[in-house]
Coordinates of C-alpha atoms in Angstrom, one line a residue:
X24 CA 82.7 -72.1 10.3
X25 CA 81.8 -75.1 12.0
X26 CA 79.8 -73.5 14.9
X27 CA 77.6 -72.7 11.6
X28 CA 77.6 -75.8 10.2
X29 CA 76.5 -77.5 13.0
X30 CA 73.6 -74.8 12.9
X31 CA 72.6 -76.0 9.4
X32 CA 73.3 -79.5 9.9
X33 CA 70.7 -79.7 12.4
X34 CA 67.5 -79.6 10.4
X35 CA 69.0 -81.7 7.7
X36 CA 69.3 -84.2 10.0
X37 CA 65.8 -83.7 11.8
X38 CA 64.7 -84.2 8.2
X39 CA 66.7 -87.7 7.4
X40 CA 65.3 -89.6 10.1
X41 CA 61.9 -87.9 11.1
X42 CA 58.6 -88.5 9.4
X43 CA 57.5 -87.5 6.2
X44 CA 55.2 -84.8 7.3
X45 CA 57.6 -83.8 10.0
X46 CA 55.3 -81.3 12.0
X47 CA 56.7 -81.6 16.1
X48 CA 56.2 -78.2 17.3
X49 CA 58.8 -79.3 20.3
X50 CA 61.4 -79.4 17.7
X51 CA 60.3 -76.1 15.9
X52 CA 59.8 -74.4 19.1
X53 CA 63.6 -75.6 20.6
X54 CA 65.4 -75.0 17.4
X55 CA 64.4 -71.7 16.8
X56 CA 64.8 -70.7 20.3
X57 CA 68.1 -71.4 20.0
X58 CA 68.5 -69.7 16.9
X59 CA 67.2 -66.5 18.4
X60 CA 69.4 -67.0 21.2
X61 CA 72.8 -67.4 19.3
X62 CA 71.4 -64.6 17.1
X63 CA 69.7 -62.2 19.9
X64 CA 73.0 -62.7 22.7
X65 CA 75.5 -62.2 19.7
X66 CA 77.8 -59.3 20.6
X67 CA 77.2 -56.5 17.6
X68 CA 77.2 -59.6 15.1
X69 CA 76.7 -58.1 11.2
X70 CA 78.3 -54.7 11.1
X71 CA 76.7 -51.5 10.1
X72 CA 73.4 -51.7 10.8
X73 CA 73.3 -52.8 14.6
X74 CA 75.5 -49.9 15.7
X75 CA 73.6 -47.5 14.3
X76 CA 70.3 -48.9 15.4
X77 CA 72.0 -49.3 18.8
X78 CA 73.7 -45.9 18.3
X79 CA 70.2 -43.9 17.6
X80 CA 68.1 -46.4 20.4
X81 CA 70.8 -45.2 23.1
X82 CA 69.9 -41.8 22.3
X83 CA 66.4 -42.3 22.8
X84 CA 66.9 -44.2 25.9
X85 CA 68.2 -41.6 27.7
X86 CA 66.0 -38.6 26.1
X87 CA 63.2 -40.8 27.8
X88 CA 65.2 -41.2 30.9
X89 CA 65.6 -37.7 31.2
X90 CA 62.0 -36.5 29.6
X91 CA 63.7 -34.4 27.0
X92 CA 60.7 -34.5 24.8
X93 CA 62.4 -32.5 22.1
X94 CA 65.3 -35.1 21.8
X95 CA 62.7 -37.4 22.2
X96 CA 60.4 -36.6 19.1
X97 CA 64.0 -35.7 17.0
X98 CA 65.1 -39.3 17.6
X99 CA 61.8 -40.9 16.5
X100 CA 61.5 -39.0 13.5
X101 CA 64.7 -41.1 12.0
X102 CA 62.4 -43.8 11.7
X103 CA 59.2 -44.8 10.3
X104 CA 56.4 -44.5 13.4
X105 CA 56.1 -47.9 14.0
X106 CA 59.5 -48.9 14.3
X107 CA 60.0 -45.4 16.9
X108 CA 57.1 -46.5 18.7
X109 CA 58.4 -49.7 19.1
X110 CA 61.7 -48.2 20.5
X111 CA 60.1 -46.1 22.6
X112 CA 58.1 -48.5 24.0
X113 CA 61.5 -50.8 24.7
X114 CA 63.2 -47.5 25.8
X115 CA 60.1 -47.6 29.1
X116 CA 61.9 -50.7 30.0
X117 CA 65.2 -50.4 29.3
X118 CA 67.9 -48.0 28.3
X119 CA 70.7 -50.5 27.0
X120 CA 71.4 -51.9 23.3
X121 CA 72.0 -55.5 24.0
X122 CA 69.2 -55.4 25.5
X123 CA 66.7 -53.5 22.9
X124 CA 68.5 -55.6 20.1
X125 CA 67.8 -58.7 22.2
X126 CA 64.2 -57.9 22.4
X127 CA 63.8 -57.2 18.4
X128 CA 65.3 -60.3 18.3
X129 CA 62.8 -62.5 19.9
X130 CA 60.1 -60.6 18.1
X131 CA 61.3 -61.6 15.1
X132 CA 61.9 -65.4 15.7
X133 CA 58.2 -65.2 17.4
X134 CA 56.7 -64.5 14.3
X135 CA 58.8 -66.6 12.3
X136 CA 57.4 -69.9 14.5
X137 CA 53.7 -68.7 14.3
X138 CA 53.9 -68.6 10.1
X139 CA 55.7 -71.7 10.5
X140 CA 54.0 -73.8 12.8
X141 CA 50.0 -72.9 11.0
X142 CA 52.1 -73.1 7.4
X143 CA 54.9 -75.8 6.7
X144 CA 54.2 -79.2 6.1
X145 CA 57.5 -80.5 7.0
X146 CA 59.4 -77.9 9.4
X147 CA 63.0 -79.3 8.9
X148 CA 63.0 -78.6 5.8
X149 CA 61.5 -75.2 5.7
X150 CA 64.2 -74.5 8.1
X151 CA 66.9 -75.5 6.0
X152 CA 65.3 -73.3 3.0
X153 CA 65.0 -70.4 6.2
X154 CA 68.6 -71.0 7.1
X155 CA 69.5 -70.6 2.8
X156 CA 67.6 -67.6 2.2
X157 CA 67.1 -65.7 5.7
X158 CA 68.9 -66.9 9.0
X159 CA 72.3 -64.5 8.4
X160 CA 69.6 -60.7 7.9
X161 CA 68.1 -61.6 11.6
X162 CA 71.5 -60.3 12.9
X163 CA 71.5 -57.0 11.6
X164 CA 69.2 -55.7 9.1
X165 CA 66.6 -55.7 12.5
X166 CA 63.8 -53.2 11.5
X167 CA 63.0 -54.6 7.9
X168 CA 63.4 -58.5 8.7
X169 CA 61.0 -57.5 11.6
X170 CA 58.9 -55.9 9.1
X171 CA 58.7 -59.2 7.1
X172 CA 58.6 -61.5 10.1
X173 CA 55.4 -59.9 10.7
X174 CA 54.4 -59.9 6.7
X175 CA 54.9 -63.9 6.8
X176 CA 52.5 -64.4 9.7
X177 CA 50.0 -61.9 7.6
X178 CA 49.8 -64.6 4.5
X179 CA 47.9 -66.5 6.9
X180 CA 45.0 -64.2 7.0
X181 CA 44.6 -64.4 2.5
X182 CA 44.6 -67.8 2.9
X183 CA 41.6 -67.7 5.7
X184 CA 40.2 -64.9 3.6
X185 CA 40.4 -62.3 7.2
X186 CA 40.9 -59.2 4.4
X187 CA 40.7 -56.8 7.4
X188 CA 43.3 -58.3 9.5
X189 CA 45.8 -58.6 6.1
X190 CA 44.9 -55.2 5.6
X191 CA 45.9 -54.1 9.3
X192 CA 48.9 -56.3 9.2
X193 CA 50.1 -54.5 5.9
X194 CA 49.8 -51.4 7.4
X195 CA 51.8 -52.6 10.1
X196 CA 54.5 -54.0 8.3
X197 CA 54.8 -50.7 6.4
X198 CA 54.5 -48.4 9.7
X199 CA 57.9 -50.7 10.6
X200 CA 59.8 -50.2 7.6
X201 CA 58.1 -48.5 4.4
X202 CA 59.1 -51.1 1.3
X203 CA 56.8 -53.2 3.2
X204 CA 53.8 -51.6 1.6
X205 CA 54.7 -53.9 -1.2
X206 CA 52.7 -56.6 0.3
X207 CA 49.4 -55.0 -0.2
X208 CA 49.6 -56.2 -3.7
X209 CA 49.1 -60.1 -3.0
X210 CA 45.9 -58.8 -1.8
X211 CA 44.8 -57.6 -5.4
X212 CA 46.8 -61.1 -7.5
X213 CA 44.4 -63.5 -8.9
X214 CA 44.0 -67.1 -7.0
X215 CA 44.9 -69.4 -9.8
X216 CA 47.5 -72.1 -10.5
X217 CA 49.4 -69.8 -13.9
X218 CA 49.9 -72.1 -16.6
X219 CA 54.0 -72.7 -16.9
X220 CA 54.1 -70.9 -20.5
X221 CA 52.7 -67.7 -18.5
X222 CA 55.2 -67.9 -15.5
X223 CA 58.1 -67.9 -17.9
X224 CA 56.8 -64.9 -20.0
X225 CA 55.7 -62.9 -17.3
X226 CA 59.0 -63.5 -15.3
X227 CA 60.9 -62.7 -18.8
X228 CA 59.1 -59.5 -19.2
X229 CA 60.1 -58.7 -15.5
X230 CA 63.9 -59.5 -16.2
X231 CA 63.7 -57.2 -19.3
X232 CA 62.0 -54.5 -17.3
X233 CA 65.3 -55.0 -14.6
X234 CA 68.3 -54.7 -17.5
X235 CA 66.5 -51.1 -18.2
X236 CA 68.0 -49.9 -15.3
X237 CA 64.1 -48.1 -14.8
X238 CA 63.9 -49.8 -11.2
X239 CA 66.2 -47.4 -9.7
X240 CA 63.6 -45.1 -9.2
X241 CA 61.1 -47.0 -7.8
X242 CA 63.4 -48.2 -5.3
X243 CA 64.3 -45.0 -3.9
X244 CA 60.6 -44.6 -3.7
X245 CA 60.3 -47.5 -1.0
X246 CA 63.8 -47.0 0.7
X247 CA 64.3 -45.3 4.3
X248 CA 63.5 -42.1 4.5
X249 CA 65.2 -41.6 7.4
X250 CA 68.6 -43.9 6.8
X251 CA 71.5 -42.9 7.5
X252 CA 73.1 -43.7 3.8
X253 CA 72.0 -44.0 0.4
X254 CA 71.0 -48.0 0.3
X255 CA 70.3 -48.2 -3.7
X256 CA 72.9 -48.4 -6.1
X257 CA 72.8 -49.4 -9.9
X258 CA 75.0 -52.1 -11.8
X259 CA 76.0 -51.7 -15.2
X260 CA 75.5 -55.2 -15.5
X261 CA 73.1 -57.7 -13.9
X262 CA 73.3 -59.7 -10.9
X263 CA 74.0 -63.0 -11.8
X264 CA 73.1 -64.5 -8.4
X265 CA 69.7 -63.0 -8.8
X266 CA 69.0 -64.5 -12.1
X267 CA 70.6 -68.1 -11.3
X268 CA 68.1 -67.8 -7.7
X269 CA 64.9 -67.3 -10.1
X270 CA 66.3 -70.1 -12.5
X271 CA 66.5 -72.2 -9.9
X272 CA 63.2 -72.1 -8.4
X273 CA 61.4 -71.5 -11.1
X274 CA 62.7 -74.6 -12.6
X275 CA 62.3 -76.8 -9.2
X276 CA 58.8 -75.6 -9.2
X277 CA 57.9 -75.8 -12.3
X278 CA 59.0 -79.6 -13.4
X279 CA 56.9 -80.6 -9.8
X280 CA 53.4 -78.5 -10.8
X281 CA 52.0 -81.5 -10.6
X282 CA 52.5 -82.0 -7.2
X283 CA 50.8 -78.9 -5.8
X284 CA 47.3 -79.3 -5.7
X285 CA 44.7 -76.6 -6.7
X286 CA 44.1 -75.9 -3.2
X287 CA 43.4 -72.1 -1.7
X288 CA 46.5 -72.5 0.6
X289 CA 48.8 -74.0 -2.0
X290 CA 47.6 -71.2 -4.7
X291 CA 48.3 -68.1 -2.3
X292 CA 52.1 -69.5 -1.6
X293 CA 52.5 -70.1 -4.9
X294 CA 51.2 -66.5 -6.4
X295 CA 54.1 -65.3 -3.1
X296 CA 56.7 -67.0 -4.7
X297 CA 56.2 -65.7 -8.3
X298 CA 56.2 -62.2 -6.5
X299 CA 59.4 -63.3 -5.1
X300 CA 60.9 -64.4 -8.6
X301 CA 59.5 -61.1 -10.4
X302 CA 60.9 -58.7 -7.5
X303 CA 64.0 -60.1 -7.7
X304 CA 63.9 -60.0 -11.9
X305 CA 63.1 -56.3 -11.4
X306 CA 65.3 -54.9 -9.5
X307 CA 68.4 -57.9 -11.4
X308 CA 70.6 -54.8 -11.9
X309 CA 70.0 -53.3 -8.0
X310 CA 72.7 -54.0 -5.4
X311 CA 70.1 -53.6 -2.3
X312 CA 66.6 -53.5 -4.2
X313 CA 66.5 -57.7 -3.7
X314 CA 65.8 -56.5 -0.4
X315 CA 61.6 -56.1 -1.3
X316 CA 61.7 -60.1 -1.7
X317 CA 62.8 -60.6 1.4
X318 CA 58.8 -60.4 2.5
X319 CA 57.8 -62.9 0.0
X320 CA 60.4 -65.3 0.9
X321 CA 57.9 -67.2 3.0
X322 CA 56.3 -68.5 -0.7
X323 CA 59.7 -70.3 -1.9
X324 CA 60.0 -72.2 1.3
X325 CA 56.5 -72.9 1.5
X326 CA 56.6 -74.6 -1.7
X327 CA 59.7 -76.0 -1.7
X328 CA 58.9 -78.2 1.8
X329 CA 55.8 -78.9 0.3
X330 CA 57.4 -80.4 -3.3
X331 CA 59.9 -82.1 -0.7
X332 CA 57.5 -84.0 1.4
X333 CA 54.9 -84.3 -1.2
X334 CA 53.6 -88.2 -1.8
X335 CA 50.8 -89.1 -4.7
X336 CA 48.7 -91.8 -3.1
X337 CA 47.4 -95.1 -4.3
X338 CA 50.4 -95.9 -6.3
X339 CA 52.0 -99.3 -7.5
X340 CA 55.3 -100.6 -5.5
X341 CA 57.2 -100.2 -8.3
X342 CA 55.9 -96.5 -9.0
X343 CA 56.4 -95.8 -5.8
X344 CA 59.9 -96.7 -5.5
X345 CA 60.6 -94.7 -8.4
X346 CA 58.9 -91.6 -7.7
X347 CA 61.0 -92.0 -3.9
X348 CA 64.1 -92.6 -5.9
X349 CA 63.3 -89.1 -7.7
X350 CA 62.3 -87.6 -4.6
X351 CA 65.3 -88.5 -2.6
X352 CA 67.5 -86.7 -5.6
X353 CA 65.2 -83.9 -5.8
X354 CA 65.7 -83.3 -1.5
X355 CA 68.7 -83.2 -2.0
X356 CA 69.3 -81.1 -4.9
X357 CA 67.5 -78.7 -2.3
X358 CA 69.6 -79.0 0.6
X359 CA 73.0 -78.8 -1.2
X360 CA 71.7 -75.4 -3.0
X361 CA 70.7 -74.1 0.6
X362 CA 73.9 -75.1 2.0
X363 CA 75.5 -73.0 -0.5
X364 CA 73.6 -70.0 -0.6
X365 CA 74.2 -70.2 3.4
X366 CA 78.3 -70.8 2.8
X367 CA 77.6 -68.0 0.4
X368 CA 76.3 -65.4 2.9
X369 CA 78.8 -66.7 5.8
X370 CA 81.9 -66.0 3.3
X371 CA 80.9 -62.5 2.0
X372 CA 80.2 -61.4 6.0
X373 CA 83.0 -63.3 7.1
X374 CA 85.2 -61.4 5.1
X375 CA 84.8 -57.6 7.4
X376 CA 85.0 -61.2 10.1
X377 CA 81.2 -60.2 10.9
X378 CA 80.4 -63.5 12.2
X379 CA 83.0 -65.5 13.7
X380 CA 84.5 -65.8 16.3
X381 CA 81.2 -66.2 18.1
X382 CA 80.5 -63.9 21.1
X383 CA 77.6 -62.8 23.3
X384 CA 77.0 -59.9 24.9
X385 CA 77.3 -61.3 28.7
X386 CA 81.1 -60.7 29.1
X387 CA 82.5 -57.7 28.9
X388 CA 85.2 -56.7 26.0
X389 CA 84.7 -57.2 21.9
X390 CA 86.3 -59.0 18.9
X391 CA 89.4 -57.6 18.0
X392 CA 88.3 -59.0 14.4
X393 CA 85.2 -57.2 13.9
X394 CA 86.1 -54.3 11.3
X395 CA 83.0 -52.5 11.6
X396 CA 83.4 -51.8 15.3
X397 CA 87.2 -49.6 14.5
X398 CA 84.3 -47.2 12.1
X399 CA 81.0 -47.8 13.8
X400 CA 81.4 -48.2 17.3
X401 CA 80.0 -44.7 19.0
X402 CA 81.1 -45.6 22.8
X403 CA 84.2 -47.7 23.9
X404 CA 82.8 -47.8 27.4
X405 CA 80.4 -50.9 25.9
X406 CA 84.0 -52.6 25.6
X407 CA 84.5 -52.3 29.3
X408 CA 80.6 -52.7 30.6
X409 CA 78.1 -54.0 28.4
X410 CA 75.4 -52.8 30.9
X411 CA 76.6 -49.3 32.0
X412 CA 74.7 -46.4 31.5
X413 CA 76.0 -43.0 32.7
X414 CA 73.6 -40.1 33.2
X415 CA 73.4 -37.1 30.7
X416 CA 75.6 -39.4 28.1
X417 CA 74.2 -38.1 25.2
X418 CA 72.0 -35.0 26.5
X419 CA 74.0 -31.9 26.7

């Protein structure tokens, strides 16, 4: 665990002793090559998902290796087009996992520092909110954090009112992984600061739509076609996490209105993060439906590195001291919820051991720990030689 914390500790100290608009790209641009490193290099780090996206890119590898255009067109069918397009592209250049999962990798993290570097006001800090909400999915769940990788750098495009390049970025998220079509609809949400009566009722009416259990539906409506398993699954009761997360922001938000000014910027990342609290009111009773706010997450750290760094000029000493004395209390309120929503995440993967002990892909062998690999694993050879590739593995 403490390779981890030292991951998270990072920012928070970037944070305490940097400026109050803390915008050095060398530090953005360092740290989250790193991240995408430990993440990109890690050795089938997650579980399920990364075998079988390795599992089905090997496949295509060699169908492209060997022109078997049949193979070729059955193995790009399991995905949406622009995800199979993508592989096959990354299948020209390579035929190994590591490597293709490598490459997804960095395109996510890329994306990640372009909406970060044009967006945040204070980048410590949106990392820390990043490293609550986010960091642990960039290891496995590849094709949909892509997908909102990609829907984060889009918001950009509302706020500079480009409607045709949101539009073609939409379509591009949703060519990588369906639910992302659920972006489209910030396109169509009014551009005005909600008064705080009409959040609440809204967001109520949401969480009563959620305990109806009617979501189900809907869900299956945006899941993968083409998945390998049935990713939606109903609770008789509701997620409690879900409706402590919207409590919590809502509320943080909420008691600092005042310090988000009625700007075009500030009112698109606040209209994402009340999509993010009503998504995740929606689908309350859903075990994997929380998964459609994970392209609206950009809004809650938006705001919340903006309420964190925010100072109201032409103040008094004495009001200023005060309003720092709240702001110091209100930081860290902020961080210590990150911190555990992050030990949250690192316990429940840790458990299958999905995360630690740390290993990359450049020596040979695997973790003895990692459960998934006993179910998931398709080809022991990998334990032997990360980097072989026989001929005719797959093709018969």
């Amino acid at each position: 665990m403490l390779l981890y914390l030292i991951i998270f500790i990072i920012p928070v100290v970037a944070y305490m002793v940097g400026p109050l608009e803390n915008r050095n790209k060398i530090f953005l641009r360092v740290y989250l090559l790193l991240l995408m490193l430990f993440v990109g290099l890690s050795d089938m780090f997650g579980g399920y998902d990364r075998y079988i996206y390795g599992e089905v890119f090997d496949r295509l590898a060699d169908a492209i290796t060997f022109d078997d255009d049949t193979q070729i067109i059955f193995l790009m069918n399991h995905f949406e087009v622009g995800y199979s397009l993508l592989s096959y592209l990354i299948g020209l250049i390579t035929e190994n996992r590591y490597i293709y999962i490598f490459i997804i990798t960095a395109l996510i993290y890329f994306f990640i520092y372009k909406s970060f570097v044009r967006s945040m006001d204070n980048y410590p800090i949106a990392l820390i909110v990043f490293l609550g909400l986010t960091f642990f999915f960039t290891f496995t769940y590849l094709r949909q954090i892509l997908a909102c990788s990609i829907a984060w750098f889009g918001v950009r495009y509302i706020v500079d009112k480009k409607w045709l390049k949101f539009i073609l970025v939409g379509i591009i998220v949703a060519t990588l992984h369906k639910s992302g079509i659920i972006l489209m609809g910030l396109a169509i949400l009014p551009l005005k600061k909600w008064p705080p009566a009409s959040v609440v009722f809204i967001l109520m009416i949401c969480a009563l739509v959620g305990l109806s259990g009617i979501m189900g539906t809907f869900y299956e409506a945006f899941t993968d076609v083409s998945d390998f398993r049935n990713q939606y699954s109903t609770h008789n009761e509701m997620r409690l996490a879900y409706l402590l997360e919207v409590v919590f922001f809502v509320w943080i938000i909420l008691i600092n209105y005042n310090k988000i000014p009625i700007t075009r910027k500030n009112l698109v990342f606040l209209n994402v993060s009340w999509s993010f609290c009503a998504i995740l009111l929606l689908f309350i009773k859903s075990s994997e439906g929380g998964r459609l706010t994970w392209y609206f997450m950009i809004g809650i750290i938006y705001i919340l590195s903006h309420i964190c760094t925010y100072r109201k000029p032409s103040l008094s000493i004495s009001a200023t001291q005060l309003i720092n004395k709240n702001q110091h209390l209100l930081n860290f309120l902020v961080v210590i919820l990150m911190l555990g929503l992050y030990l949250r995440v690192y316990s429940g993967w840790q458990a299958s051991y999905s995360l630690y002990p740390y290993k990359t892909f450049l020596s040979n062998g695997y973790r003895p720990e990692d459960i998934y690999r006993i179910y998931y694993e398709y080809d022991f050879t990998y334990d032997i030689d990360k980097f072989y590739r026989p001929a005719f593995r797959f093709l018969e």
